[in-house]
Amino acid sequence: MTKRNQRYDHGRVEARWQEVWERTGIYRAEVDWERPKHYALTMLPYPSGDLHIGHWYAMTPSDARARYMRMKGYNVLFPMGFDAFGLPAETAAARANIHPWKWTYSNIERMRRQLRSMGTMFDWEREAVSCTPEYYRWTEWFFSRLYEAGLAYRGEALVNWSPSLQTVLANEQVIDGKDERTGQPVVQRMMEQWFFRITDYAEELLSFSGLDWPEPIKAMQTNWIGRSVGARVRFPVEGADPIEVFTTRPDTLHGATFMVLAPEHPLVEVLTTADQREAVEAYRAGASGRSELQRTDLTRDKHGVFTGGYATNPVTGTDIPVWIADYVLMSYGTGAIMAVPGEDSRDWEFAAKYGLPVVRTVQPPDHFEGNAYEGDGPSINSDFLDGLYIAEAKVAMIDWLEAEGRGEGAIQYRLRDWLISRQRYWGSPIPAVYREDGAVELVPDDALPVELPEDVEFTPTGRSPLVSHEPFLNAVDSEGGPATRETDTMDTFMCSSWYQLRYLSPGYDLAPFDPEEAAYWLPVDTYTGGAEHAVMHLMYTRFFTKALRDMGCFEDTAAAMRAHGRDPEGMFDEPMVMLRNQGQVLGEERRGDRVLVVGRQEEDRLKADSVLVVTDPDAQLEYADGDRLVGEIVSRTEHVLVVQPPDGPDPVTVEIAEGATIEIPTIPGPNSVTQLRHRLDVQRMSKSRGNVVNPDDLVERFGADTVRTYMMFAFEWEKGGPWDSRGMRGAQRFIVDVWRLGKAEYRARSVDDSASAGLRRRAHQAIIKVGQDLESFSWNTAVAELMKLRNSMNDALAARNVTPEVWRETLSILVLLLAPIAPHVTEEVWSRLGNRTSIHLQPWPEPDMEAAADESVTMVVQVNGRVRSRIEVPVGISESAALDLALSHHNVARHVGESEVRRVIDRRPRLLNIVV
RNA sequence: GCCCGGGUGACGAAAUCGGUAGACGUGGCGGACUUAAACUCCGCUGCCCCUAAGGGGCGUGUGGGUUCGAAUCCCACCCCGGGCACCA
């Protein structure tokens, strides 16, 4: 234990204050219409077993922000819960025969304890756990509302079917088309499942107005929705329905020389001729063995099969061949495309491979060398479009299609409806039954929730026990007739699409949420979480909120708002107003320098006389006789290197001799040991690599305050970065110093007015700076500013040259500003200062702008843009005084010399640039 | 392939508006304290050159440009990370 640590017992201090906070309930958030509200939310964790450092990285800065908002006068709600349904629990059940309830609950217990050790201000009375019947009753209830609103329907979608296990596998369980556990093949099979009509909201989801969200997230969602404008065109087929396609280039219709259908397209049956049937069937069978991901792999050769059938190009009247190819997906657009090789390079490739005709319909520029021409130009070979450029030609063609009844202008989205069916046990049941006649019926609301049976057995196949559980399966319909219960359960994204509502009143049993609570707290003001949820979770919850709004689920809430004088207009359009993403804490994999060491063998080490960094990666250097060594620097401590030779031999310890030459070609001049780069072996954190940083150990050793401070100090929060355990010491010293400063018996010795004013200035500047940084999620610079204030206080304590009043004021400011970041030590110091109410109930300090103002500042004097002098000047210095002062400075005078001053760039008081 | 980020000392980083590059911290080096080690404290720490004090040059992935002045803006290129991907 360190000397500092002997005195600061973080374990005792943190435990005590956590107990006090819990007992006094200072983090309870209650509706108070007299105060402005702030709903801060951080993404809820999946109870996977242990909290990892990433949770700390995500949650403690969010907690600091929530605490800051509270000090700024807001009534802050900051809840926490668990996204508790999901595959891992079921996998554990199948593998170890532990019931998912038990597995999940014991994990939740453990994580609750770990979460409390963070010292967060979570209001635990708001906790919601999505796998409890009290919660999923309402998940089911929402399903029923969506069904009634026509937003839930049954449709077909491909699933990963394992013929050997007779079960459906998740994408992550399938690797290279095989079951990851058994290695058995997996096929793509159509299955009837439940969907939500998120596509009805595609247009609204494209609008982010009023949302303070990161631009990349908005861009990703926009791309995911993938709006394209074009036309639907029908190609007649003899003796069958026409083939409908969507195209963004209706202007090129004259150049459509063939068509391609998805192998699953229903018209394939009709179009395939007898002599092509065998080839088509074989191709379709092959396609079913490929996942969508494989089918759409860019690096794969395009291939397809001719069906033998033809369709008629509606504008030229020509019969064109119809092919099938698996890169055309049934789930996108109409499952069919018109191929225009002249203007589309993919179609060109396909045409070239199979000898299909090409007709150019856009005139390429002179000397155009490429194949397909995708740029703009006048139409050619296109009858009534000839001479028109793309934009006009599109309009003209759509007019023609509509007039002739061959098609119409259309908008197509890449977004597909949300497939919510999961063929699993551990999820929220879908409250539907199938009558004997096959009709679907909802379970009445008063019979909700449909509960998951507990007496189930899990088999290693991973097959949902619900499908064979008779008491669960047997149901009655609304007329008392026999019915079969739906055995699919819901996607867990469904649970997390509305948890922000459940937190408002987790015990409420009249509705999913209490309108009185919702009227005050909604919407979420600040949402934080990982960017990996950029699209799916965040888009589903946006859809959910909009659907709820349109189904009238917020009407009671709106009424309550009006009753309290709050305008409900626009309050239910979006779930989260502000979004910020944290980066990821990971390991860095940096190679060390590759070196050639020459020296002499001494006992267990090589004493080096010269070290040369080898920059050419292809350099062939012989490894080692006794005195020469080539390898990568694995680590370095002072003058001792550990060098790993290539191809396996043990690492060699190299000691750099006094006066040895070190040569690094990329750094000119003589080089020193410290410039050698060694390998950083902190690798990307993952369970499989066994290098996950366990926060419990860190808390035990350093305390939660130190871990929190380090998490906020070490990285740019939105970026993340590699973990470096050594950096923890800086945070630890800082926390202990704060405690020590708080405990110090300050006695002034030789009070100096300017020192007092100087310390006060630093303190009030810190109020401004830290406030700005916390507003903008810049934790690292906020901590840096506080460390600077700590340094100033250290100096003042040593010199004892500030007044006791200033000392005390500065100390109070230091702990108040640090309180959101390190809640325990600041509470400890605060109470030592004689305060009776918690520091976490104090208002954020107001800066005294006069005290914070600089009196003098360093003026940089440049001559022709190069810094020649730095002069301390009063802030309000006049232009002539500044110029005189600058020109009288010897170094400036030297550079100005006899030259004429042509211009002075005046950025007083910080900078003066004299152009000669 | 497309889109979005990013590239700054030995390391994590800062520079909020085009105006002192490297704040703050880690590590390292030197010193004090110590029987010793740890802890702690003090000093130094981008690279190079001249030097007695003091100066000078170079430097934010590379090359060019705009500007009195560029880590920051523009053009081209290289590299790293993330996302999406035959999207018709």
CSV table of N, CA and C in Angstrom, one decimal, chain A residues 17 274 290 337 594 762 810 822 833 895:
chain,number,residue,atom,x,y,z
A,17,TRP,N,-20.5,6.2,2.2
A,17,TRP,CA,-21.4,7.2,1.5
A,17,TRP,C,-22.4,6.5,0.7
A,274,ALA,N,-39.2,-26.6,-70.5
A,274,ALA,CA,-38.8,-28.0,-70.2
A,274,ALA,C,-37.4,-28.3,-70.2
A,290,ARG,N,-27.1,-21.1,-49.7
A,290,ARG,CA,-26.3,-19.9,-49.5
A,290,ARG,C,-27.1,-18.8,-48.6
A,337,ILE,N,-35.3,-7.7,-61.7
A,337,ILE,CA,-34.7,-6.5,-62.2
A,337,ILE,C,-34.8,-6.5,-63.7
A,594,ARG,N,11.4,-3.3,-35.4
A,594,ARG,CA,12.2,-4.4,-35.8
A,594,ARG,C,13.6,-4.0,-35.8
A,762,ARG,N,-8.0,31.0,-11.0
A,762,ARG,CA,-7.9,29.6,-11.5
A,762,ARG,C,-9.2,28.9,-11.1
A,810,THR,N,-11.7,28.0,-2.7
A,810,THR,CA,-11.2,27.2,-3.8
A,810,THR,C,-11.4,25.7,-3.6
A,822,ALA,N,-16.4,12.2,-9.4
A,822,ALA,CA,-15.9,11.4,-8.3
A,822,ALA,C,-16.8,11.7,-7.0
A,833,LEU,N,-15.7,19.7,5.5
A,833,LEU,CA,-15.8,21.1,5.5
A,833,LEU,C,-16.9,21.6,6.4
A,895,HIS,N,15.0,40.9,-35.9
A,895,HIS,CA,14.4,40.3,-37.1
A,895,HIS,C,13.8,41.3,-38.0
